[in-house]
């Protein structure tokens, strides 16, 4: 019996993202589910607003292209058919919710660092995704890796 038909994996493209891949793959296999990947790019204008007296669009285009390539590479390594690789722009939690709704996702997989103290008070992406999601959310504990992502 399949519990989850459509699974969305939120990928931050860090070296830690691989830690989500194996769990998401096993879940997708066990449920014979459709698997989607999403990476959200927060626009440079969110960070810099109108404070930078230059056109950021070509830098933004390069970031978008880089993200597409890295997400495609991540998808190839998942060893499971990927139904959609989505690189979207905006606020991370909002865009994950929006995409999950539009794809009729029934499980979102996110990484969680299991932070506590001040970091917990400030919130995390996993926390933000959980609040406001219309479906189940699986927070996979990820461990910080020392090595920089060489991909
Ligand atoms: P964080 O709380 O920012 O350390 O991120 C924890 C998890 O949130 C990551 O493992 C991803 O599953 C998800 N996440 C964070 N940033 C993004 C992003 N830009 N796009 C997609 N998922 C993200």
PDB file of C-alpha atoms and ligand atoms in Angstrom:
ATOM      1  CA  UNK A   1       0.000   0.000   0.000  1.00  0.00           C
ATOM      2  CA  UNK A   2       1.280   3.443  -0.864  1.00  0.00           C
ATOM      3  CA  UNK A   3       1.026   6.073   1.823  1.00  0.00           C
ATOM      4  CA  UNK A   4       2.696   8.788  -0.198  1.00  0.00           C
ATOM      5  CA  UNK A   5       2.093   9.254  -3.908  1.00  0.00           C
ATOM      6  CA  UNK A   6       3.969  12.477  -4.567  1.00  0.00           C
ATOM      7  CA  UNK A   7       7.115  13.390  -2.633  1.00  0.00           C
ATOM      8  CA  UNK A   8       8.900  16.742  -2.813  1.00  0.00           C
ATOM      9  CA  UNK A   9      12.497  16.978  -1.590  1.00  0.00           C
ATOM     10  CA  UNK A  10      13.744  20.438  -0.611  1.00  0.00           C
ATOM     11  CA  UNK A  11      17.388  20.612  -1.637  1.00  0.00           C
ATOM     12  CA  UNK A  12      19.652  23.418  -0.435  1.00  0.00           C
ATOM     13  CA  UNK A  13      22.470  22.180  -2.702  1.00  0.00           C
ATOM     14  CA  UNK A  14      24.964  22.091   0.155  1.00  0.00           C
ATOM     15  CA  UNK A  15      27.187  19.068   0.736  1.00  0.00           C
ATOM     16  CA  UNK A  16      24.729  18.053   3.453  1.00  0.00           C
ATOM     17  CA  UNK A  17      21.905  17.653   0.925  1.00  0.00           C
ATOM     18  CA  UNK A  18      23.174  14.169   0.036  1.00  0.00           C
ATOM     19  CA  UNK A  19      22.045  13.065   3.465  1.00  0.00           C
ATOM     20  CA  UNK A  20      18.443  13.590   2.375  1.00  0.00           C
ATOM     21  CA  UNK A  21      18.862  11.746  -0.891  1.00  0.00           C
ATOM     22  CA  UNK A  22      19.043   8.197   0.418  1.00  0.00           C
ATOM     23  CA  UNK A  23      16.052   8.555   2.744  1.00  0.00           C
ATOM     24  CA  UNK A  24      13.965  10.215   0.050  1.00  0.00           C
ATOM     25  CA  UNK A  25      14.909   7.497  -2.434  1.00  0.00           C
ATOM     26  CA  UNK A  26      13.942   4.699  -0.019  1.00  0.00           C
ATOM     27  CA  UNK A  27      10.639   6.392   0.731  1.00  0.00           C
ATOM     28  CA  UNK A  28       9.917   6.890  -2.949  1.00  0.00           C
ATOM     29  CA  UNK A  29      10.777   3.244  -3.691  1.00  0.00           C
ATOM     30  CA  UNK A  30       8.656   1.906  -0.848  1.00  0.00           C
ATOM     31  CA  UNK A  31       5.649   3.939  -1.970  1.00  0.00           C
ATOM     32  CA  UNK A  32       6.312   3.753  -5.700  1.00  0.00           C
ATOM     33  CA  UNK A  33       5.928   7.513  -5.492  1.00  0.00           C
ATOM     34  CA  UNK A  34       6.497  10.323  -7.929  1.00  0.00           C
ATOM     35  CA  UNK A  35       9.562  12.283  -6.834  1.00  0.00           C
ATOM     36  CA  UNK A  36      10.167  16.008  -7.310  1.00  0.00           C
ATOM     37  CA  UNK A  37      13.124  18.150  -6.265  1.00  0.00           C
ATOM     38  CA  UNK A  38      13.025  21.840  -5.467  1.00  0.00           C
ATOM     39  CA  UNK A  39      15.699  24.429  -4.856  1.00  0.00           C
ATOM     40  CA  UNK A  40      14.713  27.979  -4.002  1.00  0.00           C
ATOM     41  CA  UNK A  41      16.890  30.919  -4.895  1.00  0.00           C
ATOM     42  CA  UNK A  42      16.293  33.961  -2.791  1.00  0.00           C
ATOM     43  CA  UNK A  43      16.670  36.921  -5.180  1.00  0.00           C
ATOM     44  CA  UNK A  44      19.704  39.132  -4.586  1.00  0.00           C
ATOM     45  CA  UNK A  45      17.332  42.068  -4.349  1.00  0.00           C
ATOM     46  CA  UNK A  46      15.927  40.490  -1.145  1.00  0.00           C
ATOM     47  CA  UNK A  47      19.338  40.867   0.455  1.00  0.00           C
ATOM     48  CA  UNK A  48      20.505  44.103  -1.111  1.00  0.00           C
ATOM     49  CA  UNK A  49      17.280  45.846  -2.066  1.00  0.00           C
ATOM     50  CA  UNK A  50      17.968  49.071  -3.895  1.00  0.00           C
ATOM     51  CA  UNK A  51      21.198  49.668  -1.996  1.00  0.00           C
ATOM     52  CA  UNK A  52      23.491  48.369  -4.747  1.00  0.00           C
ATOM     53  CA  UNK A  53      23.908  50.876  -7.569  1.00  0.00           C
ATOM     54  CA  UNK A  54      24.340  48.219 -10.263  1.00  0.00           C
ATOM     55  CA  UNK A  55      22.284  45.829 -12.333  1.00  0.00           C
ATOM     56  CA  UNK A  56      22.242  42.482 -10.512  1.00  0.00           C
ATOM     57  CA  UNK A  57      20.394  40.617 -13.271  1.00  0.00           C
ATOM     58  CA  UNK A  58      23.427  38.997 -14.919  1.00  0.00           C
ATOM     59  CA  UNK A  59      24.741  37.779 -11.553  1.00  0.00           C
ATOM     60  CA  UNK A  60      21.257  36.483 -10.777  1.00  0.00           C
ATOM     61  CA  UNK A  61      21.178  34.653 -14.139  1.00  0.00           C
ATOM     62  CA  UNK A  62      24.505  32.987 -13.335  1.00  0.00           C
ATOM     63  CA  UNK A  63      23.243  31.904  -9.932  1.00  0.00           C
ATOM     64  CA  UNK A  64      20.107  30.467 -11.552  1.00  0.00           C
ATOM     65  CA  UNK A  65      22.109  28.540 -14.129  1.00  0.00           C
ATOM     66  CA  UNK A  66      24.480  27.219 -11.488  1.00  0.00           C
ATOM     67  CA  UNK A  67      21.524  26.066  -9.364  1.00  0.00           C
ATOM     68  CA  UNK A  68      19.893  24.307 -12.351  1.00  0.00           C
ATOM     69  CA  UNK A  69      23.119  22.444 -13.073  1.00  0.00           C
ATOM     70  CA  UNK A  70      23.689  21.438  -9.471  1.00  0.00           C
ATOM     71  CA  UNK A  71      20.101  20.274  -9.004  1.00  0.00           C
ATOM     72  CA  UNK A  72      20.311  18.226 -12.216  1.00  0.00           C
ATOM     73  CA  UNK A  73      23.489  16.606 -10.922  1.00  0.00           C
ATOM     74  CA  UNK A  74      21.843  15.925  -7.563  1.00  0.00           C
ATOM     75  CA  UNK A  75      18.900  14.321  -9.401  1.00  0.00           C
ATOM     76  CA  UNK A  76      21.186  12.085 -11.475  1.00  0.00           C
ATOM     77  CA  UNK A  77      22.826  10.803  -8.323  1.00  0.00           C
ATOM     78  CA  UNK A  78      19.485   9.930  -6.710  1.00  0.00           C
ATOM     79  CA  UNK A  79      19.166   6.780  -8.798  1.00  0.00           C
ATOM     80  CA  UNK A  80      15.367   7.137  -8.977  1.00  0.00           C
ATOM     81  CA  UNK A  81      13.255   8.658 -11.760  1.00  0.00           C
ATOM     82  CA  UNK A  82      12.811  12.356 -11.025  1.00  0.00           C
ATOM     83  CA  UNK A  83       9.521  13.707 -12.298  1.00  0.00           C
ATOM     84  CA  UNK A  84      10.401  17.360 -11.846  1.00  0.00           C
ATOM     85  CA  UNK A  85      13.417  19.472 -10.942  1.00  0.00           C
ATOM     86  CA  UNK A  86      12.209  22.879  -9.897  1.00  0.00           C
ATOM     87  CA  UNK A  87      14.443  25.884  -9.405  1.00  0.00           C
ATOM     88  CA  UNK A  88      12.247  28.702  -8.223  1.00  0.00           C
ATOM     89  CA  UNK A  89      12.872  32.191  -7.018  1.00  0.00           C
ATOM     90  CA  UNK A  90      11.474  33.773  -3.891  1.00  0.00           C
ATOM     91  CA  UNK A  91      11.170  33.197  -0.180  1.00  0.00           C
ATOM     92  CA  UNK A  92      12.217  29.608   0.578  1.00  0.00           C
ATOM     93  CA  UNK A  93       9.362  28.386   2.773  1.00  0.00           C
ATOM     94  CA  UNK A  94       6.689  30.213   0.767  1.00  0.00           C
ATOM     95  CA  UNK A  95       7.893  28.780  -2.530  1.00  0.00           C
ATOM     96  CA  UNK A  96       8.150  25.237  -1.135  1.00  0.00           C
ATOM     97  CA  UNK A  97       4.547  25.506   0.117  1.00  0.00           C
ATOM     98  CA  UNK A  98       3.370  26.961  -3.180  1.00  0.00           C
ATOM     99  CA  UNK A  99       5.004  24.221  -5.227  1.00  0.00           C
ATOM    100  CA  UNK A 100       3.824  21.473  -2.875  1.00  0.00           C
ATOM    101  CA  UNK A 101       0.241  22.697  -3.264  1.00  0.00           C
ATOM    102  CA  UNK A 102       0.434  22.990  -7.026  1.00  0.00           C
ATOM    103  CA  UNK A 103       1.919  19.487  -7.426  1.00  0.00           C
ATOM    104  CA  UNK A 104      -0.504  17.925  -4.922  1.00  0.00           C
ATOM    105  CA  UNK A 105       2.441  16.718  -2.879  1.00  0.00           C
ATOM    106  CA  UNK A 106       1.617  14.545   0.102  1.00  0.00           C
ATOM    107  CA  UNK A 107       5.087  14.505   1.690  1.00  0.00           C
ATOM    108  CA  UNK A 108       7.756  17.199   1.832  1.00  0.00           C
ATOM    109  CA  UNK A 109      11.248  16.050   2.861  1.00  0.00           C
ATOM    110  CA  UNK A 110      13.531  18.676   4.412  1.00  0.00           C
ATOM    111  CA  UNK A 111      16.787  18.552   6.297  1.00  0.00           C
ATOM    112  CA  UNK A 112      16.990  19.579   9.919  1.00  0.00           C
ATOM    113  CA  UNK A 113      20.094  20.409  11.877  1.00  0.00           C
ATOM    114  CA  UNK A 114      18.271  19.836  15.159  1.00  0.00           C
ATOM    115  CA  UNK A 115      19.490  23.183  16.385  1.00  0.00           C
ATOM    116  CA  UNK A 116      18.714  24.390  19.819  1.00  0.00           C
ATOM    117  CA  UNK A 117      19.178  27.511  21.880  1.00  0.00           C
ATOM    118  CA  UNK A 118      19.373  30.760  20.000  1.00  0.00           C
ATOM    119  CA  UNK A 119      19.368  29.120  16.590  1.00  0.00           C
ATOM    120  CA  UNK A 120      16.107  27.386  17.449  1.00  0.00           C
ATOM    121  CA  UNK A 121      14.577  30.639  18.599  1.00  0.00           C
ATOM    122  CA  UNK A 122      15.560  32.246  15.341  1.00  0.00           C
ATOM    123  CA  UNK A 123      13.910  29.402  13.486  1.00  0.00           C
ATOM    124  CA  UNK A 124      15.018  27.084  10.735  1.00  0.00           C
ATOM    125  CA  UNK A 125      13.851  26.265   7.257  1.00  0.00           C
ATOM    126  CA  UNK A 126      12.478  22.909   8.442  1.00  0.00           C
ATOM    127  CA  UNK A 127      10.432  24.700  11.063  1.00  0.00           C
ATOM    128  CA  UNK A 128       9.165  27.205   8.535  1.00  0.00           C
ATOM    129  CA  UNK A 129       8.227  24.467   6.069  1.00  0.00           C
ATOM    130  CA  UNK A 130       6.385  22.496   8.758  1.00  0.00           C
ATOM    131  CA  UNK A 131       4.279  25.497   9.728  1.00  0.00           C
ATOM    132  CA  UNK A 132       1.948  26.242   6.869  1.00  0.00           C
ATOM    133  CA  UNK A 133       2.356  22.974   4.982  1.00  0.00           C
ATOM    134  CA  UNK A 134      -0.856  21.284   3.852  1.00  0.00           C
ATOM    135  CA  UNK A 135       0.729  17.842   3.851  1.00  0.00           C
ATOM    136  CA  UNK A 136       3.097  15.730   5.938  1.00  0.00           C
ATOM    137  CA  UNK A 137       6.640  17.002   6.419  1.00  0.00           C
ATOM    138  CA  UNK A 138       9.573  14.714   7.150  1.00  0.00           C
ATOM    139  CA  UNK A 139      12.515  16.458   8.803  1.00  0.00           C
ATOM    140  CA  UNK A 140      15.623  14.375   8.198  1.00  0.00           C
ATOM    141  CA  UNK A 141      18.362  15.064  10.717  1.00  0.00           C
ATOM    142  CA  UNK A 142      21.439  16.240   8.833  1.00  0.00           C
ATOM    143  CA  UNK A 143      24.893  16.489  10.302  1.00  0.00           C
ATOM    144  CA  UNK A 144      27.153  19.365   9.452  1.00  0.00           C
ATOM    145  CA  UNK A 145      29.941  18.280   7.170  1.00  0.00           C
ATOM    146  CA  UNK A 146      33.431  19.721   7.318  1.00  0.00           C
ATOM    147  CA  UNK A 147      34.326  19.289   3.686  1.00  0.00           C
ATOM    148  CA  UNK A 148      33.231  21.956   1.247  1.00  0.00           C
ATOM    149  CA  UNK A 149      30.934  20.787  -1.539  1.00  0.00           C
ATOM    150  CA  UNK A 150      33.214  20.000  -4.461  1.00  0.00           C
ATOM    151  CA  UNK A 151      30.429  19.385  -6.996  1.00  0.00           C
TER     152      UNK A 151
HETATM  153  P1  LIG B   1      18.458  25.324   7.093  1.00  0.00           P
HETATM  154  O1  LIG B   1      17.456  25.367   8.205  1.00  0.00           O
HETATM  155  O2  LIG B   1      18.498  26.587   6.294  1.00  0.00           O
HETATM  156  O3  LIG B   1      19.784  24.863   7.543  1.00  0.00           O
HETATM  157  O4  LIG B   1      17.967  24.246   6.010  1.00  0.00           O
HETATM  158  C1  LIG B   1      17.492  22.989   6.387  1.00  0.00           C
HETATM  159  C2  LIG B   1      16.839  22.328   5.196  1.00  0.00           C
HETATM  160  O5  LIG B   1      15.914  23.215   4.564  1.00  0.00           O
HETATM  161  C3  LIG B   1      17.768  21.889   4.075  1.00  0.00           C
HETATM  162  O6  LIG B   1      18.364  20.634   4.345  1.00  0.00           O
HETATM  163  C4  LIG B   1      16.786  21.808   2.904  1.00  0.00           C
HETATM  164  O7  LIG B   1      15.991  20.621   2.999  1.00  0.00           O
HETATM  165  C5  LIG B   1      15.877  22.999   3.177  1.00  0.00           C
HETATM  166  N1  LIG B   1      16.371  24.208   2.489  1.00  0.00           N
HETATM  167  C6  LIG B   1      17.123  25.203   3.001  1.00  0.00           C
HETATM  168  N2  LIG B   1      17.368  26.144   2.067  1.00  0.00           N
HETATM  169  C7  LIG B   1      16.758  25.716   0.932  1.00  0.00           C
HETATM  170  C8  LIG B   1      16.639  26.239  -0.384  1.00  0.00           C
HETATM  171  N3  LIG B   1      17.195  27.404  -0.736  1.00  0.00           N
HETATM  172  N4  LIG B   1      15.945  25.530  -1.303  1.00  0.00           N
HETATM  173  C9  LIG B   1      15.369  24.351  -0.963  1.00  0.00           C
HETATM  174  N5  LIG B   1      15.441  23.818   0.267  1.00  0.00           N
HETATM  175  C10 LIG B   1      16.121  24.486   1.198  1.00  0.00           C
END
